[in-house]
Amino acid sequence: MNHCASVAVLCAVGCLLAQAPDAIDPQVDSAGFHWFQLGETRQEVVRQLGPPRLSSVFGADFEGWQFQIGELEEGEFSHHAVFRNSDGKLISMTREYPLPVNVDLLFPASQTATFTGPADWHVRARSLGEGRFLLAMGVAAPGEKTTKIVLLDESALRAFYPWLMEQIKAQIPQLRK
Amino acid sequence: MYYRFVNAAVVTLIASASVFAQSTAPSVRILLPERTRLLKGQLFDLVLEVRNASAVSALTVTAGTTDITGKFSAPVKAALDCDSTSGWVIRANLQSLDTPGSLIISVSLNADTTNVKDNRSVLVQDFSLVNRRNIILFIGDAMGTAYRDSARLVSRAIVDANGQNSFRNGFFDNLLEMDKMPVSGMSMTYGTDSIVPDSANTGTAWATGNKTFLNGVNVLADGTDCYWRFTGQTNAANLQYMTDNPRVENLWQYLKRRYGYRTGIVSTAAITDATPAVEGAYIGYRTARLEIARQYRENPMLGGKPAFDVILGGGTDPFTAQGRTDGRDLIGEFQSLGFRYVTNATQLRSVTYGDPLLGLFKGSASPTPNSNGITTAADVNMDVAYDKLGLRRPASEPVANLGPWTDQPLLDLMTQKAIDVLSERPSLVSPAQPFILMVEGASIDKQSHPNQAAGQIWDTIEFDKAVGVARVWAAKRPVKDTLIIVTADHDQSMSIIGVSNTPDQEYFNTTKSVKLSWTSEAGAQDATVYGDSYANTRAGLPFVNTSTGASNNGGVAGMPGSFKPVPVPANKPETNTYSTYFGTTAYRLDPNTGYPVNEGLGLRRLAVGYRTGDHTGSSVPVTAEGPGALVFNGYMDETDLFFKMASTLSNDTTDIDKAVDTLTGGSSVFPKTIGKQ
């Protein structure tokens, strides 16, 4: 990456983070990645984002919450949380940006891979360890902008993106079991 | 290039999905809700979901006494509910039921070695085209009763050159166009999953006669919604799960497919927005604009033919090659099919009877697809009437920026031209094909979300003028063959709270404001209150009671009052500087535009308040005029609108039309409402 591009990336994420209250957006600094950890309870999420706009129990064992933080059009949401009903733990948090942003700083090349799903649609995925993954949706390569970042654990990845789980398993031996 | 995750910790596989599955017993489910209602011959997808079975056999499906098993495709394995148990989907797409009355659809099959069953009761309403009539449906998006009231209190409380107000002693000289329609009712708007609905599931109700979930466009819920509907994972990879929901044909395609009706949509929104989408697309997620635009061009109910003869609105982007992931130039494709294409009001004015028409009046300078792969980066609605008219925005509302799109038509022109194209010239076509047209005032809702009262009220006035165009056209017809219905899809939170006497120098003053900050469980929040706050009260703000002397002002009492009173000329009747709850509004008319102006010495503005910036679960008014209008009388469910519209085409309405004429016509026996002449 050349210098100009690096500055642009830093500015894009830096400006984004500078405007954001703590839990609204993923943060990155010299100590690493900071946002939700996953495993939070509903009460802990409310403390971070306030009450959800909508909530729905769905699927096998899930509850989805949708938040509208900021001025959004009807049907648009800023965040989506998914809890596992049986233990009440947060298993997925999605940040939906109102405008496309460059998130390269959240996806170091050495920890990130690009995967291709149905409809030839791309995802850049970073393993955060402890069964957690960060996804940049619709991004095939560094420099491309996205409107959505997804943090999810392995159970959510298997449930909501089985094709991606299969591809990641092929790259991570521990997951082949 | 090959990457490897270098910091992936050892992960313990958690078999949570299968452990916590809802049930392990084999089952089959017919994907039709309780109280499914269909028209005779209306297309729908009959879909079965089988859970917890490794194999499916011995399928038998009956509709009444008819065996319809042969209509189903082979079972397909499916991951239902996002769990790891074995599921199957068995489809019979685009089916219809041709026997009127109530019938039972029954399914029986073997799931592994267990016989499982399900059944649904479906009510089929008879239909045959007895009356070749036109239908014009006006949807004021979010136009609840208070919204109609606001348009009336602004546009029909006009002070003339002699100082006489057309709203005197509680009566109007001349009510709104939609007020004058002789039949009225109320529509209950609940969705399958919501008492506060959105434009997609309410649109599905009036367009197909069936209820659905938030964001759903003419489809029913299914077991693969878990991938996207509640998770936020709306993208191209999951588009397959947004387009596999059971579809129910809408009235536009039904009438075009079976009877050759000409069809049209007109909206001030991006034309792939939810309200116009329910006339031409079938998809679980309203925001998948690229797919909605594609279905306008090649509609699944019409064998891939275009859904419409007239399309007028905003939102050029998803029709352009640059804005689409598939690179298709849908505008060019429409043109190659004989559509005329216009992009501004000047071009639209020159349109006359003839070929089908595509008009897209606003878009992005550089359309691009969104990274989600299912919509465009921008979704451009037309500008609102207030801004198209060039009126000055009050202090708290954003200044308009029309950019290069300075020649956008108003909704009455769009409506007139849509009617012109759809109605054909009777002398050239005998008999002329009837048409069905939807006209939407979209930004009544879109301006209410951010509580922009001026923008919202003037859009409602614009909408009423469009209603007037249709009423005049229908009245001039040699045969009374056009039914006009005006309603809303859902309500919004605005209410009429009084009258504001705020002088212009405060109402428009963007330099003087009060900043409010407070802390709640949701964290720190702040808001800026400007001098127009008495005319536009955002109830989300805390009241800060610093008395201004305008204490007897009802709903606005106690609002921030740090602005100093301005002396009122002695020859003016008002004495309160800010608000006289018991006063009346008084606007002047711009003779050039026909719209009220929102400034001037002595103007008493309507004061409105917003409890939220969102929809409500309140019922919405319906008014109707023309043959068959009486069926829209009384409280009804929103799905009834579909069946009532159809019933006016399928039945002799002579007697009920006579009753309406008696009540509203020349008889002196029954009272007349002042202002309805």
Short mmCIF file of C-alpha atoms in Angstrom, two decimals, chain B residues 125-512:
data_model
loop_
_atom_site.label_atom_id
_atom_site.label_comp_id
_atom_site.label_asym_id
_atom_site.label_seq_id
_atom_site.Cartn_x
_atom_site.Cartn_y
_atom_site.Cartn_z
CA GLN B 125 -63.55 -14.97 -3.54
CA ASP B 126 -65.26 -15.28 -6.88
CA PHE B 127 -64.15 -12.94 -9.65
CA SER B 128 -65.17 -12.36 -13.21
CA LEU B 129 -64.72 -9.05 -14.95
CA VAL B 130 -68.25 -7.70 -15.20
CA ASN B 131 -67.35 -4.01 -15.21
CA ARG B 132 -64.45 -2.84 -17.39
CA ARG B 133 -63.65 0.01 -15.03
CA ASN B 134 -60.57 1.95 -14.11
CA ILE B 135 -59.18 2.04 -10.58
CA ILE B 136 -56.98 4.83 -9.26
CA LEU B 137 -55.62 4.13 -5.80
CA PHE B 138 -53.98 7.04 -3.99
CA ILE B 139 -51.67 6.15 -1.13
CA GLY B 140 -50.62 9.02 1.09
CA ASP B 141 -47.74 7.31 2.82
CA ALA B 142 -48.38 7.64 6.57
CA MET B 143 -51.34 9.92 5.92
CA GLY B 144 -53.36 9.35 9.06
CA THR B 145 -56.25 11.57 10.05
CA ALA B 146 -54.04 14.30 11.53
CA TYR B 147 -52.12 14.48 8.26
CA ARG B 148 -55.27 15.13 6.27
CA ASP B 149 -56.21 17.67 8.91
CA SER B 150 -52.87 19.44 8.56
CA ALA B 151 -53.24 19.82 4.80
CA ARG B 152 -56.75 21.15 5.23
CA LEU B 153 -55.79 23.62 7.95
CA VAL B 154 -52.96 25.00 5.86
CA SER B 155 -54.27 24.92 2.30
CA ARG B 156 -57.93 25.66 3.00
CA ALA B 157 -57.51 28.38 5.65
CA ILE B 158 -56.56 31.04 3.14
CA VAL B 159 -56.82 34.75 3.72
CA ASP B 160 -57.86 36.66 0.62
CA ALA B 161 -56.92 40.20 -0.41
CA ASN B 162 -59.75 41.59 1.72
CA GLY B 163 -58.57 39.77 4.82
CA GLN B 164 -61.34 37.19 4.79
CA ASN B 165 -60.29 33.70 5.86
CA SER B 166 -61.78 30.75 4.01
CA PHE B 167 -61.85 28.97 7.37
CA ARG B 168 -64.32 30.90 9.51
CA ASN B 169 -66.12 30.03 12.72
CA GLY B 170 -64.98 26.45 12.46
CA PHE B 171 -66.17 25.86 8.90
CA PHE B 172 -64.25 25.68 5.65
CA ASP B 173 -65.56 27.25 2.47
CA ASN B 174 -63.88 24.54 0.46
CA LEU B 175 -62.65 21.24 1.86
CA LEU B 176 -59.82 19.12 0.50
CA GLU B 177 -60.35 17.10 -2.64
CA MET B 178 -60.10 13.91 -0.62
CA ASP B 179 -62.58 15.28 1.93
CA LYS B 180 -65.16 15.72 -0.79
CA MET B 181 -65.27 12.08 -1.75
CA PRO B 182 -68.64 10.73 -0.65
CA VAL B 183 -67.71 7.47 1.04
CA SER B 184 -65.35 7.04 3.95
CA GLY B 185 -64.09 4.29 6.17
CA MET B 186 -61.15 3.33 8.33
CA SER B 187 -58.47 0.76 7.65
CA MET B 188 -56.69 -1.30 10.32
CA THR B 189 -53.08 -1.78 9.32
CA TYR B 190 -51.58 -4.50 11.51
CA GLY B 191 -49.01 -6.89 10.05
CA THR B 192 -48.43 -10.54 10.88
CA ASP B 193 -45.57 -9.56 13.15
CA SER B 194 -46.35 -5.99 14.11
CA ILE B 195 -49.03 -3.62 15.32
CA VAL B 196 -46.84 -0.80 14.00
CA PRO B 197 -46.27 -1.81 10.38
CA ASP B 198 -44.12 -0.51 7.52
CA SER B 199 -44.94 0.36 3.94
CA ALA B 200 -43.97 -3.09 2.68
CA ASN B 201 -46.21 -5.30 4.74
CA THR B 202 -49.09 -2.81 4.60
CA GLY B 203 -48.63 -2.57 0.83
CA THR B 204 -48.73 -6.33 0.59
CA ALA B 205 -52.06 -6.22 2.43
CA TRP B 206 -53.82 -3.85 0.04
CA ALA B 207 -52.06 -5.16 -3.08
CA THR B 208 -52.54 -8.93 -2.53
CA GLY B 209 -55.24 -9.27 0.12
CA ASN B 210 -52.89 -11.04 2.53
CA LYS B 211 -50.83 -9.92 5.50
CA THR B 212 -47.14 -10.43 5.92
CA PHE B 213 -44.08 -9.42 7.93
CA LEU B 214 -42.16 -6.14 8.13
CA ASN B 215 -40.17 -5.51 4.93
CA GLY B 216 -42.01 -8.24 3.01
CA VAL B 217 -43.15 -7.38 -0.52
CA ASN B 218 -45.99 -9.66 -1.67
CA VAL B 219 -44.50 -12.76 -0.05
CA LEU B 220 -45.15 -14.91 3.01
CA ALA B 221 -42.73 -15.96 5.74
CA ASP B 222 -40.67 -19.13 5.38
CA GLY B 223 -38.03 -21.19 7.17
CA THR B 224 -35.03 -19.63 5.47
CA ASP B 225 -35.85 -16.09 6.61
CA CYS B 226 -33.54 -16.76 9.57
CA TYR B 227 -30.52 -16.18 7.33
CA TRP B 228 -31.29 -12.51 6.75
CA ARG B 229 -34.52 -11.23 8.22
CA PHE B 230 -33.49 -10.88 11.86
CA THR B 231 -29.73 -10.93 11.60
CA GLY B 232 -28.93 -7.97 9.37
CA GLN B 233 -27.21 -10.30 6.90
CA THR B 234 -28.91 -8.80 3.86
CA ASN B 235 -26.58 -9.28 0.91
CA ALA B 236 -26.17 -10.95 -2.45
CA ALA B 237 -25.18 -14.27 -0.92
CA ASN B 238 -28.48 -14.37 0.94
CA LEU B 239 -30.62 -13.02 -1.92
CA GLN B 240 -31.58 -16.62 -2.62
CA TYR B 241 -33.35 -16.66 0.75
CA MET B 242 -35.17 -13.39 0.07
CA THR B 243 -36.55 -14.62 -3.23
CA ASP B 244 -37.66 -18.10 -2.13
CA ASN B 245 -40.60 -16.93 0.00
CA PRO B 246 -44.05 -17.96 -1.20
CA ARG B 247 -45.39 -15.24 -3.50
CA VAL B 248 -48.96 -13.95 -3.75
CA GLU B 249 -50.01 -12.18 -6.93
CA ASN B 250 -51.05 -8.54 -6.60
CA LEU B 251 -54.08 -6.92 -8.21
CA TRP B 252 -51.99 -5.12 -10.83
CA GLN B 253 -50.56 -8.30 -12.30
CA TYR B 254 -53.82 -10.19 -11.79
CA LEU B 255 -55.79 -7.73 -13.89
CA LYS B 256 -53.08 -7.38 -16.52
CA ARG B 257 -52.44 -11.11 -16.86
CA ARG B 258 -56.09 -12.14 -17.04
CA TYR B 259 -57.81 -9.14 -18.61
CA GLY B 260 -55.14 -7.04 -20.30
CA TYR B 261 -55.48 -4.13 -17.90
CA ARG B 262 -52.99 -1.34 -18.37
CA THR B 263 -51.06 -0.74 -15.20
CA GLY B 264 -49.18 2.17 -13.69
CA ILE B 265 -47.25 3.40 -10.69
CA VAL B 266 -46.52 7.00 -9.77
CA SER B 267 -44.54 7.98 -6.69
CA THR B 268 -42.44 10.82 -5.36
CA ALA B 269 -40.15 8.23 -3.77
CA ALA B 270 -37.47 6.24 -5.51
CA ILE B 271 -39.74 4.14 -7.68
CA THR B 272 -38.37 0.88 -6.26
CA ASP B 273 -39.41 1.94 -2.75
CA ALA B 274 -41.83 -0.30 -0.89
CA THR B 275 -45.17 1.27 -1.84
CA PRO B 276 -44.63 1.14 -5.60
CA ALA B 277 -42.76 -2.18 -5.26
CA VAL B 278 -45.87 -4.00 -4.07
CA GLU B 279 -47.48 -3.38 -7.46
CA GLY B 280 -44.66 -5.03 -9.39
CA ALA B 281 -42.28 -7.21 -7.37
CA TYR B 282 -42.14 -10.23 -5.07
CA ILE B 283 -39.35 -10.38 -2.52
CA GLY B 284 -38.85 -10.75 1.20
CA TYR B 285 -36.70 -7.67 1.68
CA ARG B 286 -37.92 -4.30 0.44
CA THR B 287 -34.43 -2.83 0.21
CA ALA B 288 -33.24 -5.27 -2.46
CA ARG B 289 -33.77 -2.56 -5.06
CA LEU B 290 -31.79 -4.16 -7.88
CA GLU B 291 -34.04 -7.20 -7.88
CA ILE B 292 -37.19 -5.09 -7.57
CA ALA B 293 -36.19 -3.03 -10.63
CA ARG B 294 -35.44 -6.22 -12.54
CA GLN B 295 -38.89 -7.60 -11.74
CA TYR B 296 -40.48 -4.39 -13.04
CA ARG B 297 -38.76 -5.16 -16.32
CA GLU B 298 -39.41 -8.93 -16.36
CA ASN B 299 -42.25 -9.70 -14.03
CA PRO B 300 -42.58 -13.29 -12.75
CA MET B 301 -46.38 -13.27 -12.89
CA LEU B 302 -46.40 -12.07 -16.49
CA GLY B 303 -43.98 -14.53 -18.01
CA GLY B 304 -41.12 -12.03 -17.94
CA LYS B 305 -43.00 -9.16 -19.58
CA PRO B 306 -42.87 -5.67 -18.02
CA ALA B 307 -45.10 -5.17 -15.00
CA PHE B 308 -46.28 -1.71 -16.01
CA ASP B 309 -47.26 0.58 -18.84
CA VAL B 310 -46.42 3.69 -16.83
CA ILE B 311 -43.62 4.12 -14.28
CA LEU B 312 -43.06 7.63 -12.91
CA GLY B 313 -40.92 8.52 -9.89
CA GLY B 314 -37.46 9.03 -8.50
CA GLY B 315 -34.57 6.63 -8.05
CA THR B 316 -32.82 6.26 -11.40
CA ASP B 317 -29.85 4.33 -10.01
CA PRO B 318 -31.05 0.70 -9.96
CA PHE B 319 -32.17 1.03 -13.58
CA THR B 320 -28.69 1.98 -14.81
CA ALA B 321 -25.86 -0.31 -15.90
CA GLN B 322 -23.47 1.54 -13.57
CA GLY B 323 -25.74 1.11 -10.57
CA ARG B 324 -26.35 -2.59 -11.05
CA THR B 325 -24.17 -5.55 -10.21
CA ASP B 326 -25.34 -7.37 -13.33
CA GLY B 327 -24.50 -4.41 -15.55
CA ARG B 328 -27.92 -4.41 -17.20
CA ASP B 329 -29.19 -1.14 -18.64
CA LEU B 330 -32.84 -1.49 -17.68
CA ILE B 331 -33.69 1.98 -19.01
CA GLY B 332 -32.38 0.92 -22.42
CA GLU B 333 -34.25 -2.36 -22.17
CA PHE B 334 -37.52 -0.55 -21.46
CA GLN B 335 -36.87 1.76 -24.39
CA SER B 336 -36.21 -1.17 -26.70
CA LEU B 337 -39.61 -2.50 -25.67
CA GLY B 338 -41.27 0.70 -26.83
CA PHE B 339 -41.25 2.76 -23.65
CA ARG B 340 -40.75 6.49 -23.92
CA TYR B 341 -38.25 7.80 -21.38
CA VAL B 342 -38.43 11.24 -19.71
CA THR B 343 -36.28 12.74 -16.99
CA ASN B 344 -37.79 16.14 -16.16
CA ALA B 345 -41.04 18.06 -15.92
CA THR B 346 -40.59 19.82 -19.24
CA GLN B 347 -40.32 16.53 -21.08
CA LEU B 348 -43.21 15.09 -19.10
CA ARG B 349 -45.50 17.99 -20.03
CA SER B 350 -45.07 17.15 -23.70
CA VAL B 351 -46.12 13.54 -23.23
CA THR B 352 -49.47 12.65 -24.78
CA TYR B 353 -51.41 9.49 -25.41
CA GLY B 354 -49.38 6.70 -26.87
CA ASP B 355 -46.64 4.26 -26.02
CA PRO B 356 -45.79 3.17 -22.49
CA LEU B 357 -43.85 5.63 -20.39
CA LEU B 358 -40.86 5.47 -18.05
CA GLY B 359 -40.07 8.68 -16.16
CA LEU B 360 -37.25 8.81 -13.63
CA PHE B 361 -36.80 12.31 -12.27
CA LYS B 362 -33.92 12.06 -9.83
CA GLY B 363 -30.85 9.90 -9.35
CA SER B 364 -27.22 9.94 -8.34
CA ALA B 365 -24.57 11.71 -10.35
CA SER B 366 -22.59 8.47 -10.42
CA PRO B 367 -24.73 5.44 -9.65
CA THR B 368 -22.87 2.55 -8.04
CA PRO B 369 -23.98 -0.69 -6.42
CA ASN B 370 -23.81 -0.98 -2.65
CA SER B 371 -21.23 -3.42 -1.29
CA ASN B 372 -24.11 -5.65 -0.17
CA GLY B 373 -24.69 -6.45 -3.85
CA ILE B 374 -28.47 -6.09 -3.68
CA THR B 375 -29.06 -2.37 -3.78
CA THR B 376 -27.47 0.83 -4.98
CA ALA B 377 -25.13 2.98 -2.93
CA ALA B 378 -27.68 5.79 -2.93
CA ASP B 379 -31.43 5.58 -3.04
CA VAL B 380 -32.65 8.89 -4.37
CA ASN B 381 -36.19 10.05 -3.75
CA MET B 382 -37.63 13.02 -5.57
CA ASP B 383 -37.46 16.29 -3.69
CA VAL B 384 -40.49 17.31 -1.69
CA ALA B 385 -43.09 19.80 -2.87
CA TYR B 386 -41.97 22.45 -0.40
CA ASP B 387 -38.52 22.46 -2.00
CA LYS B 388 -39.72 22.01 -5.58
CA LEU B 389 -41.79 25.14 -5.02
CA GLY B 390 -38.73 26.98 -3.74
CA LEU B 391 -40.23 27.85 -0.36
CA ARG B 392 -37.97 28.87 2.50
CA ARG B 393 -37.47 26.14 5.09
CA PRO B 394 -38.06 26.95 8.77
CA ALA B 395 -34.97 27.17 10.95
CA SER B 396 -34.98 23.58 12.16
CA GLU B 397 -35.41 21.99 8.73
CA PRO B 398 -32.52 21.47 6.29
CA VAL B 399 -32.16 23.78 3.33
CA ALA B 400 -32.98 22.06 0.08
CA ASN B 401 -30.30 21.16 -2.42
CA LEU B 402 -31.88 20.03 -5.66
CA GLY B 403 -28.51 19.87 -7.40
CA PRO B 404 -28.90 19.50 -11.14
CA TRP B 405 -32.43 18.11 -10.68
CA THR B 406 -34.16 21.48 -10.71
CA ASP B 407 -36.99 20.57 -13.08
CA GLN B 408 -38.78 17.85 -11.18
CA PRO B 409 -42.53 17.56 -11.74
CA LEU B 410 -45.11 17.96 -9.01
CA LEU B 411 -47.35 15.01 -8.30
CA ASP B 412 -50.44 16.44 -9.98
CA LEU B 413 -48.61 16.66 -13.31
CA MET B 414 -47.28 13.14 -12.89
CA THR B 415 -50.77 11.88 -12.13
CA GLN B 416 -52.33 13.66 -15.11
CA LYS B 417 -49.76 12.27 -17.52
CA ALA B 418 -50.04 8.77 -16.13
CA ILE B 419 -53.79 8.90 -16.66
CA ASP B 420 -53.32 10.32 -20.16
CA VAL B 421 -51.04 7.48 -21.18
CA LEU B 422 -52.99 4.72 -19.47
CA SER B 423 -56.44 5.79 -20.56
CA GLU B 424 -55.62 5.81 -24.29
CA ARG B 425 -57.79 7.70 -26.72
CA PRO B 426 -61.22 6.08 -26.73
CA SER B 427 -61.78 6.84 -30.39
CA LEU B 428 -58.71 4.87 -31.38
CA VAL B 429 -59.33 1.82 -29.27
CA SER B 430 -62.78 0.42 -28.95
CA PRO B 431 -63.34 -0.45 -26.26
CA ALA B 432 -60.33 1.12 -24.57
CA GLN B 433 -58.49 -1.15 -22.19
CA PRO B 434 -59.23 -0.19 -18.59
CA PHE B 435 -56.37 0.61 -16.27
CA ILE B 436 -55.32 0.39 -12.65
CA LEU B 437 -53.00 3.06 -11.30
CA MET B 438 -51.36 3.68 -7.91
CA VAL B 439 -50.28 7.20 -7.01
CA GLU B 440 -48.17 7.69 -3.90
CA GLY B 441 -47.37 10.82 -1.93
CA ALA B 442 -44.24 9.29 -0.46
CA SER B 443 -42.64 12.09 1.49
CA ILE B 444 -45.56 12.68 3.78
CA ASP B 445 -43.92 9.80 5.60
CA LYS B 446 -40.33 10.56 4.71
CA GLN B 447 -40.60 14.11 6.05
CA SER B 448 -42.36 12.91 9.17
CA HIS B 449 -39.53 10.58 10.16
CA PRO B 450 -37.21 13.54 10.85
CA ASN B 451 -40.16 15.66 12.09
CA GLN B 452 -39.98 18.19 9.27
CA ALA B 453 -43.43 19.68 9.50
CA ALA B 454 -43.27 22.13 6.62
CA GLY B 455 -41.97 19.50 4.22
CA GLN B 456 -44.58 17.03 5.32
CA ILE B 457 -47.59 19.37 5.22
CA TRP B 458 -46.84 20.77 1.77
CA ASP B 459 -46.38 17.24 0.43
CA THR B 460 -49.82 16.36 1.72
CA ILE B 461 -51.20 19.40 -0.09
CA GLU B 462 -49.38 18.29 -3.24
CA PHE B 463 -50.92 14.86 -2.84
CA ASP B 464 -54.41 16.34 -2.53
CA LYS B 465 -53.92 18.31 -5.73
CA ALA B 466 -53.09 15.03 -7.47
CA VAL B 467 -56.33 13.59 -6.11
CA GLY B 468 -58.08 16.60 -7.60
CA VAL B 469 -56.61 15.89 -11.03
CA ALA B 470 -58.04 12.38 -10.97
CA ARG B 471 -61.42 13.54 -9.71
CA VAL B 472 -61.73 16.12 -12.47
CA TRP B 473 -60.68 13.61 -15.12
CA ALA B 474 -63.13 10.99 -13.85
CA ALA B 475 -65.98 13.50 -13.64
CA LYS B 476 -65.49 14.44 -17.28
CA ARG B 477 -65.76 10.85 -18.49
CA PRO B 478 -68.87 10.22 -20.55
CA VAL B 479 -69.41 7.06 -18.52
CA LYS B 480 -68.78 6.90 -14.80
CA ASP B 481 -66.26 4.14 -15.05
CA THR B 482 -63.47 5.14 -12.67
CA LEU B 483 -63.24 4.25 -9.01
CA ILE B 484 -60.95 6.50 -6.97
CA ILE B 485 -59.77 5.46 -3.51
CA VAL B 486 -57.63 7.59 -1.23
CA THR B 487 -56.02 6.09 1.83
CA ALA B 488 -52.75 5.63 3.67
CA ASP B 489 -50.69 2.53 4.18
CA HIS B 490 -50.10 3.31 7.86
CA ASP B 491 -50.17 6.23 10.28
CA GLN B 492 -47.40 8.42 11.67
CA SER B 493 -47.05 10.21 14.98
CA MET B 494 -47.86 13.81 14.09
CA SER B 495 -50.81 15.51 15.77
CA ILE B 496 -52.48 18.89 15.50
CA ILE B 497 -51.70 20.86 18.65
CA GLY B 498 -52.67 24.42 17.89
CA VAL B 499 -51.62 27.61 16.21
CA SER B 500 -48.34 29.44 16.29
CA ASN B 501 -47.91 33.17 15.95
CA THR B 502 -44.14 33.00 15.78
CA PRO B 503 -42.98 35.88 13.59
CA ASP B 504 -40.88 35.18 10.52
CA GLN B 505 -37.74 36.69 12.00
CA GLU B 506 -37.77 33.90 14.59
CA TYR B 507 -39.34 31.12 12.53
CA PHE B 508 -36.58 31.27 9.92
CA ASN B 509 -33.72 32.34 12.18
CA THR B 510 -30.99 29.71 11.98
CA THR B 511 -28.56 31.70 14.11
CA LYS B 512 -30.54 31.70 17.32
#
